[in-house]
Amino acid sequence: MNNKQKIWQVVHQIPRGRVASYGQVAKLAGLPGYARYVGHTMMMLPRDTKLPWFRVINSAGKISFKKGTTEYLRQKSLLEAEGFVFVKGKLSLKQFGWNQD
């Protein structure tokens, strides 16, 4: 399995109602310290992917796309459809973070 497949496998496991950070995905894929690589890999996904890419956010609990862009609004909408609540543009990782244990 190549690194991209490892990342996509981890993202596939993020349950509905939970989010993971890019760094967390990297670590779980066996690529600690490769958060940016995870981000670049996620950008390669086709627009109609079934993978829950939108459940991956940055370590501050924010969407990484520039606020107000089409991509930002799409990710925010998908997260809100799952019941996520943003406060001042952030999600609470304590409340919504994925604890894979």
PDB file of N, CA and C in Angstrom:
ATOM      1  N   MET A   1       0.847  -1.178   0.000  1.00  0.00           N
ATOM      2  CA  MET A   1       0.000   0.000   0.000  1.00  0.00           C
ATOM      3  C   MET A   1       0.895   1.246   0.000  1.00  0.00           C
ATOM      4  N   ASN A   2       0.617   2.194  -0.899  1.00  0.00           N
ATOM      5  CA  ASN A   2       1.441   3.399  -0.935  1.00  0.00           C
ATOM      6  C   ASN A   2       0.941   4.425   0.093  1.00  0.00           C
ATOM      7  N   ASN A   3       1.688   5.500   0.265  1.00  0.00           N
ATOM      8  CA  ASN A   3       1.361   6.491   1.296  1.00  0.00           C
ATOM      9  C   ASN A   3      -0.005   7.134   1.091  1.00  0.00           C
ATOM     10  N   LYS A   4      -0.362   7.422  -0.146  1.00  0.00           N
ATOM     11  CA  LYS A   4      -1.674   8.012  -0.419  1.00  0.00           C
ATOM     12  C   LYS A   4      -2.782   7.062   0.005  1.00  0.00           C
ATOM     13  N   GLN A   5      -2.624   5.798  -0.311  1.00  0.00           N
ATOM     14  CA  GLN A   5      -3.628   4.808   0.069  1.00  0.00           C
ATOM     15  C   GLN A   5      -3.736   4.685   1.586  1.00  0.00           C
ATOM     16  N   LYS A   6      -2.609   4.773   2.286  1.00  0.00           N
ATOM     17  CA  LYS A   6      -2.624   4.724   3.750  1.00  0.00           C
ATOM     18  C   LYS A   6      -3.416   5.902   4.315  1.00  0.00           C
ATOM     19  N   ILE A   7      -3.199   7.078   3.744  1.00  0.00           N
ATOM     20  CA  ILE A   7      -3.916   8.276   4.198  1.00  0.00           C
ATOM     21  C   ILE A   7      -5.405   8.120   3.935  1.00  0.00           C
ATOM     22  N   TRP A   8      -5.761   7.710   2.742  1.00  0.00           N
ATOM     23  CA  TRP A   8      -7.172   7.562   2.398  1.00  0.00           C
ATOM     24  C   TRP A   8      -7.845   6.496   3.256  1.00  0.00           C
ATOM     25  N   GLN A   9      -7.094   5.458   3.619  1.00  0.00           N
ATOM     26  CA  GLN A   9      -7.644   4.416   4.488  1.00  0.00           C
ATOM     27  C   GLN A   9      -7.980   4.993   5.863  1.00  0.00           C
ATOM     28  N   VAL A  10      -7.100   5.817   6.403  1.00  0.00           N
ATOM     29  CA  VAL A  10      -7.350   6.452   7.701  1.00  0.00           C
ATOM     30  C   VAL A  10      -8.559   7.378   7.606  1.00  0.00           C
ATOM     31  N   VAL A  11      -8.608   8.206   6.577  1.00  0.00           N
ATOM     32  CA  VAL A  11      -9.726   9.148   6.415  1.00  0.00           C
ATOM     33  C   VAL A  11     -11.048   8.391   6.308  1.00  0.00           C
ATOM     34  N   HIS A  12     -11.031   7.282   5.614  1.00  0.00           N
ATOM     35  CA  HIS A  12     -12.235   6.454   5.468  1.00  0.00           C
ATOM     36  C   HIS A  12     -12.771   5.995   6.830  1.00  0.00           C
ATOM     37  N   GLN A  13     -11.896   5.842   7.805  1.00  0.00           N
ATOM     38  CA  GLN A  13     -12.281   5.340   9.129  1.00  0.00           C
ATOM     39  C   GLN A  13     -12.832   6.418  10.064  1.00  0.00           C
ATOM     40  N   ILE A  14     -12.687   7.692   9.720  1.00  0.00           N
ATOM     41  CA  ILE A  14     -13.174   8.756  10.605  1.00  0.00           C
ATOM     42  C   ILE A  14     -14.693   8.660  10.655  1.00  0.00           C
ATOM     43  N   PRO A  15     -15.253   8.424  11.842  1.00  0.00           N
ATOM     44  CA  PRO A  15     -16.703   8.227  11.925  1.00  0.00           C
ATOM     45  C   PRO A  15     -17.506   9.515  11.759  1.00  0.00           C
ATOM     46  N   ARG A  16     -18.721   9.355  11.336  1.00  0.00           N
ATOM     47  CA  ARG A  16     -19.663  10.468  11.231  1.00  0.00           C
ATOM     48  C   ARG A  16     -19.744  11.165  12.588  1.00  0.00           C
ATOM     49  N   GLY A  17     -19.737  12.485  12.581  1.00  0.00           N
ATOM     50  CA  GLY A  17     -19.817  13.247  13.827  1.00  0.00           C
ATOM     51  C   GLY A  17     -18.477  13.484  14.499  1.00  0.00           C
ATOM     52  N   ARG A  18     -17.392  13.074  13.857  1.00  0.00           N
ATOM     53  CA  ARG A  18     -16.041  13.269  14.395  1.00  0.00           C
ATOM     54  C   ARG A  18     -15.150  13.887  13.322  1.00  0.00           C
ATOM     55  N   VAL A  19     -14.129  14.595  13.778  1.00  0.00           N
ATOM     56  CA  VAL A  19     -13.128  15.157  12.872  1.00  0.00           C
ATOM     57  C   VAL A  19     -11.743  14.730  13.330  1.00  0.00           C
ATOM     58  N   ALA A  20     -10.800  14.804  12.416  1.00  0.00           N
ATOM     59  CA  ALA A  20      -9.395  14.519  12.725  1.00  0.00           C
ATOM     60  C   ALA A  20      -8.554  15.626  12.102  1.00  0.00           C
ATOM     61  N   SER A  21      -7.413  15.889  12.706  1.00  0.00           N
ATOM     62  CA  SER A  21      -6.501  16.892  12.148  1.00  0.00           C
ATOM     63  C   SER A  21      -5.614  16.236  11.092  1.00  0.00           C
ATOM     64  N   TYR A  22      -5.036  17.073  10.255  1.00  0.00           N
ATOM     65  CA  TYR A  22      -4.108  16.573   9.237  1.00  0.00           C
ATOM     66  C   TYR A  22      -2.955  15.810   9.895  1.00  0.00           C
ATOM     67  N   GLY A  23      -2.453  16.337  10.997  1.00  0.00           N
ATOM     68  CA  GLY A  23      -1.364  15.684  11.713  1.00  0.00           C
ATOM     69  C   GLY A  23      -1.766  14.344  12.295  1.00  0.00           C
ATOM     70  N   GLN A  24      -2.982  14.279  12.813  1.00  0.00           N
ATOM     71  CA  GLN A  24      -3.489  13.026  13.365  1.00  0.00           C
ATOM     72  C   GLN A  24      -3.610  11.975  12.264  1.00  0.00           C
ATOM     73  N   VAL A  25      -4.131  12.369  11.121  1.00  0.00           N
ATOM     74  CA  VAL A  25      -4.245  11.444   9.990  1.00  0.00           C
ATOM     75  C   VAL A  25      -2.858  10.959   9.569  1.00  0.00           C
ATOM     76  N   ALA A  26      -1.906  11.880   9.495  1.00  0.00           N
ATOM     77  CA  ALA A  26      -0.540  11.506   9.117  1.00  0.00           C
ATOM     78  C   ALA A  26       0.033  10.479  10.092  1.00  0.00           C
ATOM     79  N   LYS A  27      -0.121  10.744  11.372  1.00  0.00           N
ATOM     80  CA  LYS A  27       0.414   9.837  12.393  1.00  0.00           C
ATOM     81  C   LYS A  27      -0.230   8.455  12.291  1.00  0.00           C
ATOM     82  N   LEU A  28      -1.548   8.410  12.144  1.00  0.00           N
ATOM     83  CA  LEU A  28      -2.251   7.130  12.053  1.00  0.00           C
ATOM     84  C   LEU A  28      -1.911   6.369  10.773  1.00  0.00           C
ATOM     85  N   ALA A  29      -1.502   7.103   9.750  1.00  0.00           N
ATOM     86  CA  ALA A  29      -1.103   6.469   8.485  1.00  0.00           C
ATOM     87  C   ALA A  29       0.355   6.022   8.514  1.00  0.00           C
ATOM     88  N   GLY A  30       1.016   6.240   9.651  1.00  0.00           N
ATOM     89  CA  GLY A  30       2.421   5.856   9.762  1.00  0.00           C
ATOM     90  C   GLY A  30       3.362   6.888   9.175  1.00  0.00           C
ATOM     91  N   LEU A  31       2.884   8.138   9.094  1.00  0.00           N
ATOM     92  CA  LEU A  31       3.677   9.220   8.502  1.00  0.00           C
ATOM     93  C   LEU A  31       3.743  10.416   9.448  1.00  0.00           C
ATOM     94  N   PRO A  32       4.212  10.210  10.680  1.00  0.00           N
ATOM     95  CA  PRO A  32       4.227  11.331  11.629  1.00  0.00           C
ATOM     96  C   PRO A  32       5.033  12.511  11.088  1.00  0.00           C
ATOM     97  N   GLY A  33       4.500  13.707  11.298  1.00  0.00           N
ATOM     98  CA  GLY A  33       5.183  14.903  10.829  1.00  0.00           C
ATOM     99  C   GLY A  33       4.864  15.279   9.388  1.00  0.00           C
ATOM    100  N   TYR A  34       3.968  14.563   8.760  1.00  0.00           N
ATOM    101  CA  TYR A  34       3.639  14.799   7.357  1.00  0.00           C
ATOM    102  C   TYR A  34       2.230  15.368   7.168  1.00  0.00           C
ATOM    103  N   ALA A  35       1.820  16.268   8.047  1.00  0.00           N
ATOM    104  CA  ALA A  35       0.483  16.866   7.958  1.00  0.00           C
ATOM    105  C   ALA A  35       0.267  17.569   6.618  1.00  0.00           C
ATOM    106  N   ARG A  36       1.265  18.305   6.158  1.00  0.00           N
ATOM    107  CA  ARG A  36       1.120  19.012   4.877  1.00  0.00           C
ATOM    108  C   ARG A  36       0.967  18.027   3.714  1.00  0.00           C
ATOM    109  N   TYR A  37       1.659  16.918   3.799  1.00  0.00           N
ATOM    110  CA  TYR A  37       1.529  15.891   2.766  1.00  0.00           C
ATOM    111  C   TYR A  37       0.097  15.359   2.735  1.00  0.00           C
ATOM    112  N   VAL A  38      -0.488  15.199   3.922  1.00  0.00           N
ATOM    113  CA  VAL A  38      -1.884  14.761   3.995  1.00  0.00           C
ATOM    114  C   VAL A  38      -2.770  15.775   3.270  1.00  0.00           C
ATOM    115  N   GLY A  39      -2.559  17.050   3.538  1.00  0.00           N
ATOM    116  CA  GLY A  39      -3.341  18.088   2.873  1.00  0.00           C
ATOM    117  C   GLY A  39      -3.214  18.037   1.361  1.00  0.00           C
ATOM    118  N   HIS A  40      -2.000  17.886   0.879  1.00  0.00           N
ATOM    119  CA  HIS A  40      -1.778  17.807  -0.571  1.00  0.00           C
ATOM    120  C   HIS A  40      -2.426  16.556  -1.160  1.00  0.00           C
ATOM    121  N   THR A  41      -2.361  15.461  -0.420  1.00  0.00           N
ATOM    122  CA  THR A  41      -2.971  14.215  -0.879  1.00  0.00           C
ATOM    123  C   THR A  41      -4.484  14.348  -0.944  1.00  0.00           C
ATOM    124  N   MET A  42      -5.058  15.025   0.033  1.00  0.00           N
ATOM    125  CA  MET A  42      -6.508  15.210   0.055  1.00  0.00           C
ATOM    126  C   MET A  42      -6.966  16.054  -1.140  1.00  0.00           C
ATOM    127  N   MET A  43      -6.128  16.983  -1.562  1.00  0.00           N
ATOM    128  CA  MET A  43      -6.488  17.837  -2.699  1.00  0.00           C
ATOM    129  C   MET A  43      -6.541  17.055  -4.012  1.00  0.00           C
ATOM    130  N   MET A  44      -5.946  15.867  -4.038  1.00  0.00           N
ATOM    131  CA  MET A  44      -5.936  15.044  -5.247  1.00  0.00           C
ATOM    132  C   MET A  44      -7.223  14.242  -5.426  1.00  0.00           C
ATOM    133  N   LEU A  45      -8.039  14.201  -4.396  1.00  0.00           N
ATOM    134  CA  LEU A  45      -9.271  13.421  -4.483  1.00  0.00           C
ATOM    135  C   LEU A  45     -10.216  14.025  -5.515  1.00  0.00           C
ATOM    136  N   PRO A  46     -10.926  13.184  -6.252  1.00  0.00           N
ATOM    137  CA  PRO A  46     -11.907  13.730  -7.191  1.00  0.00           C
ATOM    138  C   PRO A  46     -13.054  14.402  -6.431  1.00  0.00           C
ATOM    139  N   ARG A  47     -13.665  15.392  -7.040  1.00  0.00           N
ATOM    140  CA  ARG A  47     -14.725  16.156  -6.381  1.00  0.00           C
ATOM    141  C   ARG A  47     -15.879  15.261  -5.916  1.00  0.00           C
ATOM    142  N   ASP A  48     -16.165  14.202  -6.650  1.00  0.00           N
ATOM    143  CA  ASP A  48     -17.295  13.336  -6.313  1.00  0.00           C
ATOM    144  C   ASP A  48     -16.905  12.135  -5.442  1.00  0.00           C
ATOM    145  N   THR A  49     -15.768  12.218  -4.765  1.00  0.00           N
ATOM    146  CA  THR A  49     -15.313  11.114  -3.920  1.00  0.00           C
ATOM    147  C   THR A  49     -16.317  10.812  -2.811  1.00  0.00           C
ATOM    148  N   LYS A  50     -16.374   9.568  -2.424  1.00  0.00           N
ATOM    149  CA  LYS A  50     -17.220   9.145  -1.301  1.00  0.00           C
ATOM    150  C   LYS A  50     -16.446   9.205   0.017  1.00  0.00           C
ATOM    151  N   LEU A  51     -15.163   9.447  -0.063  1.00  0.00           N
ATOM    152  CA  LEU A  51     -14.322   9.546   1.131  1.00  0.00           C
ATOM    153  C   LEU A  51     -14.725  10.787   1.938  1.00  0.00           C
ATOM    154  N   PRO A  52     -14.848  10.673   3.259  1.00  0.00           N
ATOM    155  CA  PRO A  52     -15.262  11.827   4.069  1.00  0.00           C
ATOM    156  C   PRO A  52     -14.123  12.817   4.315  1.00  0.00           C
ATOM    157  N   TRP A  53     -13.574  13.341   3.246  1.00  0.00           N
ATOM    158  CA  TRP A  53     -12.448  14.279   3.282  1.00  0.00           C
ATOM    159  C   TRP A  53     -12.738  15.497   4.146  1.00  0.00           C
ATOM    160  N   PHE A  54     -13.982  15.892   4.185  1.00  0.00           N
ATOM    161  CA  PHE A  54     -14.378  17.111   4.891  1.00  0.00           C
ATOM    162  C   PHE A  54     -14.245  16.984   6.402  1.00  0.00           C
ATOM    163  N   ARG A  55     -14.055  15.772   6.901  1.00  0.00           N
ATOM    164  CA  ARG A  55     -13.870  15.554   8.343  1.00  0.00           C
ATOM    165  C   ARG A  55     -12.429  15.792   8.780  1.00  0.00           C
ATOM    166  N   VAL A  56     -11.573  16.194   7.864  1.00  0.00           N
ATOM    167  CA  VAL A  56     -10.176  16.490   8.188  1.00  0.00           C
ATOM    168  C   VAL A  56     -10.016  18.008   8.227  1.00  0.00           C
ATOM    169  N   ILE A  57      -9.588  18.507   9.391  1.00  0.00           N
ATOM    170  CA  ILE A  57      -9.429  19.948   9.603  1.00  0.00           C
ATOM    171  C   ILE A  57      -8.052  20.206  10.198  1.00  0.00           C
ATOM    172  N   ASN A  58      -7.726  21.465  10.427  1.00  0.00           N
ATOM    173  CA  ASN A  58      -6.402  21.730  10.991  1.00  0.00           C
ATOM    174  C   ASN A  58      -6.397  21.564  12.511  1.00  0.00           C
ATOM    175  N   SER A  59      -5.236  21.596  13.097  1.00  0.00           N
ATOM    176  CA  SER A  59      -5.084  21.305  14.532  1.00  0.00           C
ATOM    177  C   SER A  59      -5.664  22.388  15.429  1.00  0.00           C
ATOM    178  N   ALA A  60      -6.035  23.522  14.852  1.00  0.00           N
ATOM    179  CA  ALA A  60      -6.687  24.592  15.617  1.00  0.00           C
ATOM    180  C   ALA A  60      -8.207  24.422  15.606  1.00  0.00           C
ATOM    181  N   GLY A  61      -8.693  23.402  14.913  1.00  0.00           N
ATOM    182  CA  GLY A  61     -10.128  23.172  14.837  1.00  0.00           C
ATOM    183  C   GLY A  61     -10.800  23.954  13.723  1.00  0.00           C
ATOM    184  N   LYS A  62      -9.999  24.446  12.788  1.00  0.00           N
ATOM    185  CA  LYS A  62     -10.538  25.271  11.704  1.00  0.00           C
ATOM    186  C   LYS A  62     -10.434  24.567  10.355  1.00  0.00           C
ATOM    187  N   ILE A  63     -11.278  25.009   9.444  1.00  0.00           N
ATOM    188  CA  ILE A  63     -11.183  24.580   8.055  1.00  0.00           C
ATOM    189  C   ILE A  63      -9.977  25.291   7.449  1.00  0.00           C
ATOM    190  N   SER A  64      -9.175  24.563   6.705  1.00  0.00           N
ATOM    191  CA  SER A  64      -7.936  25.141   6.174  1.00  0.00           C
ATOM    192  C   SER A  64      -8.118  25.974   4.914  1.00  0.00           C
ATOM    193  N   PHE A  65      -9.221  25.782   4.207  1.00  0.00           N
ATOM    194  CA  PHE A  65      -9.464  26.616   3.029  1.00  0.00           C
ATOM    195  C   PHE A  65      -9.669  28.057   3.467  1.00  0.00           C
ATOM    196  N   LYS A  66      -9.355  28.982   2.587  1.00  0.00           N
ATOM    197  CA  LYS A  66      -9.545  30.398   2.880  1.00  0.00           C
ATOM    198  C   LYS A  66     -11.032  30.676   3.111  1.00  0.00           C
ATOM    199  N   LYS A  67     -11.325  31.350   4.208  1.00  0.00           N
ATOM    200  CA  LYS A  67     -12.708  31.633   4.594  1.00  0.00           C
ATOM    201  C   LYS A  67     -13.444  32.360   3.473  1.00  0.00           C
ATOM    202  N   GLY A  68     -14.653  31.890   3.197  1.00  0.00           N
ATOM    203  CA  GLY A  68     -15.491  32.515   2.185  1.00  0.00           C
ATOM    204  C   GLY A  68     -15.360  31.935   0.791  1.00  0.00           C
ATOM    205  N   THR A  69     -14.336  31.111   0.563  1.00  0.00           N
ATOM    206  CA  THR A  69     -14.170  30.504  -0.763  1.00  0.00           C
ATOM    207  C   THR A  69     -15.196  29.392  -0.960  1.00  0.00           C
ATOM    208  N   THR A  70     -15.377  29.003  -2.197  1.00  0.00           N
ATOM    209  CA  THR A  70     -16.305  27.920  -2.517  1.00  0.00           C
ATOM    210  C   THR A  70     -15.933  26.653  -1.753  1.00  0.00           C
ATOM    211  N   GLU A  71     -14.642  26.342  -1.698  1.00  0.00           N
ATOM    212  CA  GLU A  71     -14.179  25.133  -1.011  1.00  0.00           C
ATOM    213  C   GLU A  71     -14.471  25.209   0.486  1.00  0.00           C
ATOM    214  N   TYR A  72     -14.210  26.367   1.073  1.00  0.00           N
ATOM    215  CA  TYR A  72     -14.473  26.567   2.502  1.00  0.00           C
ATOM    216  C   TYR A  72     -15.958  26.361   2.789  1.00  0.00           C
ATOM    217  N   LEU A  73     -16.797  27.009   2.009  1.00  0.00           N
ATOM    218  CA  LEU A  73     -18.241  26.930   2.230  1.00  0.00           C
ATOM    219  C   LEU A  73     -18.765  25.510   2.020  1.00  0.00           C
ATOM    220  N   ARG A  74     -18.193  24.794   1.061  1.00  0.00           N
ATOM    221  CA  ARG A  74     -18.601  23.402   0.818  1.00  0.00           C
ATOM    222  C   ARG A  74     -18.246  22.524   2.015  1.00  0.00           C
ATOM    223  N   GLN A  75     -17.020  22.651   2.517  1.00  0.00           N
ATOM    224  CA  GLN A  75     -16.611  21.834   3.657  1.00  0.00           C
ATOM    225  C   GLN A  75     -17.440  22.188   4.890  1.00  0.00           C
ATOM    226  N   LYS A  76     -17.650  23.463   5.127  1.00  0.00           N
ATOM    227  CA  LYS A  76     -18.434  23.900   6.288  1.00  0.00           C
ATOM    228  C   LYS A  76     -19.856  23.361   6.206  1.00  0.00           C
ATOM    229  N   SER A  77     -20.446  23.423   5.028  1.00  0.00           N
ATOM    230  CA  SER A  77     -21.800  22.927   4.826  1.00  0.00           C
ATOM    231  C   SER A  77     -21.895  21.424   5.078  1.00  0.00           C
ATOM    232  N   LEU A  78     -20.928  20.668   4.582  1.00  0.00           N
ATOM    233  CA  LEU A  78     -20.920  19.215   4.798  1.00  0.00           C
ATOM    234  C   LEU A  78     -20.768  18.879   6.278  1.00  0.00           C
ATOM    235  N   LEU A  79     -19.932  19.617   6.980  1.00  0.00           N
ATOM    236  CA  LEU A  79     -19.751  19.387   8.415  1.00  0.00           C
ATOM    237  C   LEU A  79     -21.018  19.750   9.187  1.00  0.00           C
ATOM    238  N   GLU A  80     -21.611  20.877   8.864  1.00  0.00           N
ATOM    239  CA  GLU A  80     -22.836  21.294   9.552  1.00  0.00           C
ATOM    240  C   GLU A  80     -23.978  20.316   9.301  1.00  0.00           C
ATOM    241  N   ALA A  81     -24.012  19.714   8.124  1.00  0.00           N
ATOM    242  CA  ALA A  81     -25.036  18.716   7.807  1.00  0.00           C
ATOM    243  C   ALA A  81     -24.911  17.484   8.698  1.00  0.00           C
ATOM    244  N   GLU A  82     -23.717  17.252   9.239  1.00  0.00           N
ATOM    245  CA  GLU A  82     -23.498  16.136  10.161  1.00  0.00           C
ATOM    246  C   GLU A  82     -23.690  16.552  11.616  1.00  0.00           C
ATOM    247  N   GLY A  83     -24.060  17.807  11.847  1.00  0.00           N
ATOM    248  CA  GLY A  83     -24.336  18.260  13.203  1.00  0.00           C
ATOM    249  C   GLY A  83     -23.211  19.001  13.892  1.00  0.00           C
ATOM    250  N   PHE A  84     -22.144  19.283  13.168  1.00  0.00           N
ATOM    251  CA  PHE A  84     -21.045  20.038  13.767  1.00  0.00           C
ATOM    252  C   PHE A  84     -21.473  21.484  13.977  1.00  0.00           C
ATOM    253  N   VAL A  85     -21.019  22.063  15.083  1.00  0.00           N
ATOM    254  CA  VAL A  85     -21.344  23.448  15.410  1.00  0.00           C
ATOM    255  C   VAL A  85     -20.054  24.250  15.475  1.00  0.00           C
ATOM    256  N   PHE A  86     -19.988  25.286  14.665  1.00  0.00           N
ATOM    257  CA  PHE A  86     -18.828  26.172  14.650  1.00  0.00           C
ATOM    258  C   PHE A  86     -19.062  27.324  15.614  1.00  0.00           C
ATOM    259  N   VAL A  87     -18.052  27.626  16.411  1.00  0.00           N
ATOM    260  CA  VAL A  87     -18.078  28.784  17.294  1.00  0.00           C
ATOM    261  C   VAL A  87     -16.872  29.639  16.927  1.00  0.00           C
ATOM    262  N   LYS A  88     -17.143  30.838  16.464  1.00  0.00           N
ATOM    263  CA  LYS A  88     -16.089  31.754  16.010  1.00  0.00           C
ATOM    264  C   LYS A  88     -15.198  31.102  14.952  1.00  0.00           C
ATOM    265  N   GLY A  89     -15.832  30.358  14.044  1.00  0.00           N
ATOM    266  CA  GLY A  89     -15.103  29.742  12.937  1.00  0.00           C
ATOM    267  C   GLY A  89     -14.327  28.488  13.285  1.00  0.00           C
ATOM    268  N   LYS A  90     -14.550  27.963  14.493  1.00  0.00           N
ATOM    269  CA  LYS A  90     -13.795  26.785  14.942  1.00  0.00           C
ATOM    270  C   LYS A  90     -14.729  25.686  15.419  1.00  0.00           C
ATOM    271  N   LEU A  91     -14.220  24.470  15.358  1.00  0.00           N
ATOM    272  CA  LEU A  91     -14.883  23.325  15.970  1.00  0.00           C
ATOM    273  C   LEU A  91     -14.126  22.970  17.235  1.00  0.00           C
ATOM    274  N   SER A  92     -14.833  22.538  18.232  1.00  0.00           N
ATOM    275  CA  SER A  92     -14.185  22.083  19.457  1.00  0.00           C
ATOM    276  C   SER A  92     -13.635  20.679  19.232  1.00  0.00           C
ATOM    277  N   LEU A  93     -12.315  20.559  19.270  1.00  0.00           N
ATOM    278  CA  LEU A  93     -11.715  19.234  19.108  1.00  0.00           C
ATOM    279  C   LEU A  93     -11.995  18.357  20.318  1.00  0.00           C
ATOM    280  N   LYS A  94     -12.218  18.979  21.483  1.00  0.00           N
ATOM    281  CA  LYS A  94     -12.600  18.190  22.664  1.00  0.00           C
ATOM    282  C   LYS A  94     -13.952  17.535  22.442  1.00  0.00           C
ATOM    283  N   GLN A  95     -14.859  18.281  21.842  1.00  0.00           N
ATOM    284  CA  GLN A  95     -16.209  17.777  21.616  1.00  0.00           C
ATOM    285  C   GLN A  95     -16.302  16.883  20.388  1.00  0.00           C
ATOM    286  N   PHE A  96     -15.652  17.279  19.306  1.00  0.00           N
ATOM    287  CA  PHE A  96     -15.835  16.594  18.030  1.00  0.00           C
ATOM    288  C   PHE A  96     -14.623  15.796  17.548  1.00  0.00           C
ATOM    289  N   GLY A  97     -13.510  15.889  18.248  1.00  0.00           N
ATOM    290  CA  GLY A  97     -12.304  15.190  17.809  1.00  0.00           C
ATOM    291  C   GLY A  97     -12.453  13.679  17.847  1.00  0.00           C
ATOM    292  N   TRP A  98     -11.833  13.022  16.897  1.00  0.00           N
ATOM    293  CA  TRP A  98     -11.883  11.565  16.796  1.00  0.00           C
ATOM    294  C   TRP A  98     -10.846  10.957  17.720  1.00  0.00           C
ATOM    295  N   ASN A  99     -11.332  10.159  18.652  1.00  0.00           N
ATOM    296  CA  ASN A  99     -10.451   9.399  19.535  1.00  0.00           C
ATOM    297  C   ASN A  99     -10.526   7.958  19.052  1.00  0.00           C
ATOM    298  N   GLN A 100      -9.540   7.544  18.295  1.00  0.00           N
ATOM    299  CA  GLN A 100      -9.575   6.234  17.649  1.00  0.00           C
ATOM    300  C   GLN A 100      -9.324   5.060  18.575  1.00  0.00           C
ATOM    301  N   ASP A 101      -9.182   5.301  19.858  1.00  0.00           N
ATOM    302  CA  ASP A 101      -8.959   4.194  20.807  1.00  0.00           C
ATOM    303  C   ASP A 101     -10.212   3.376  21.005  1.00  0.00           C
TER     304      ASP A 101
END
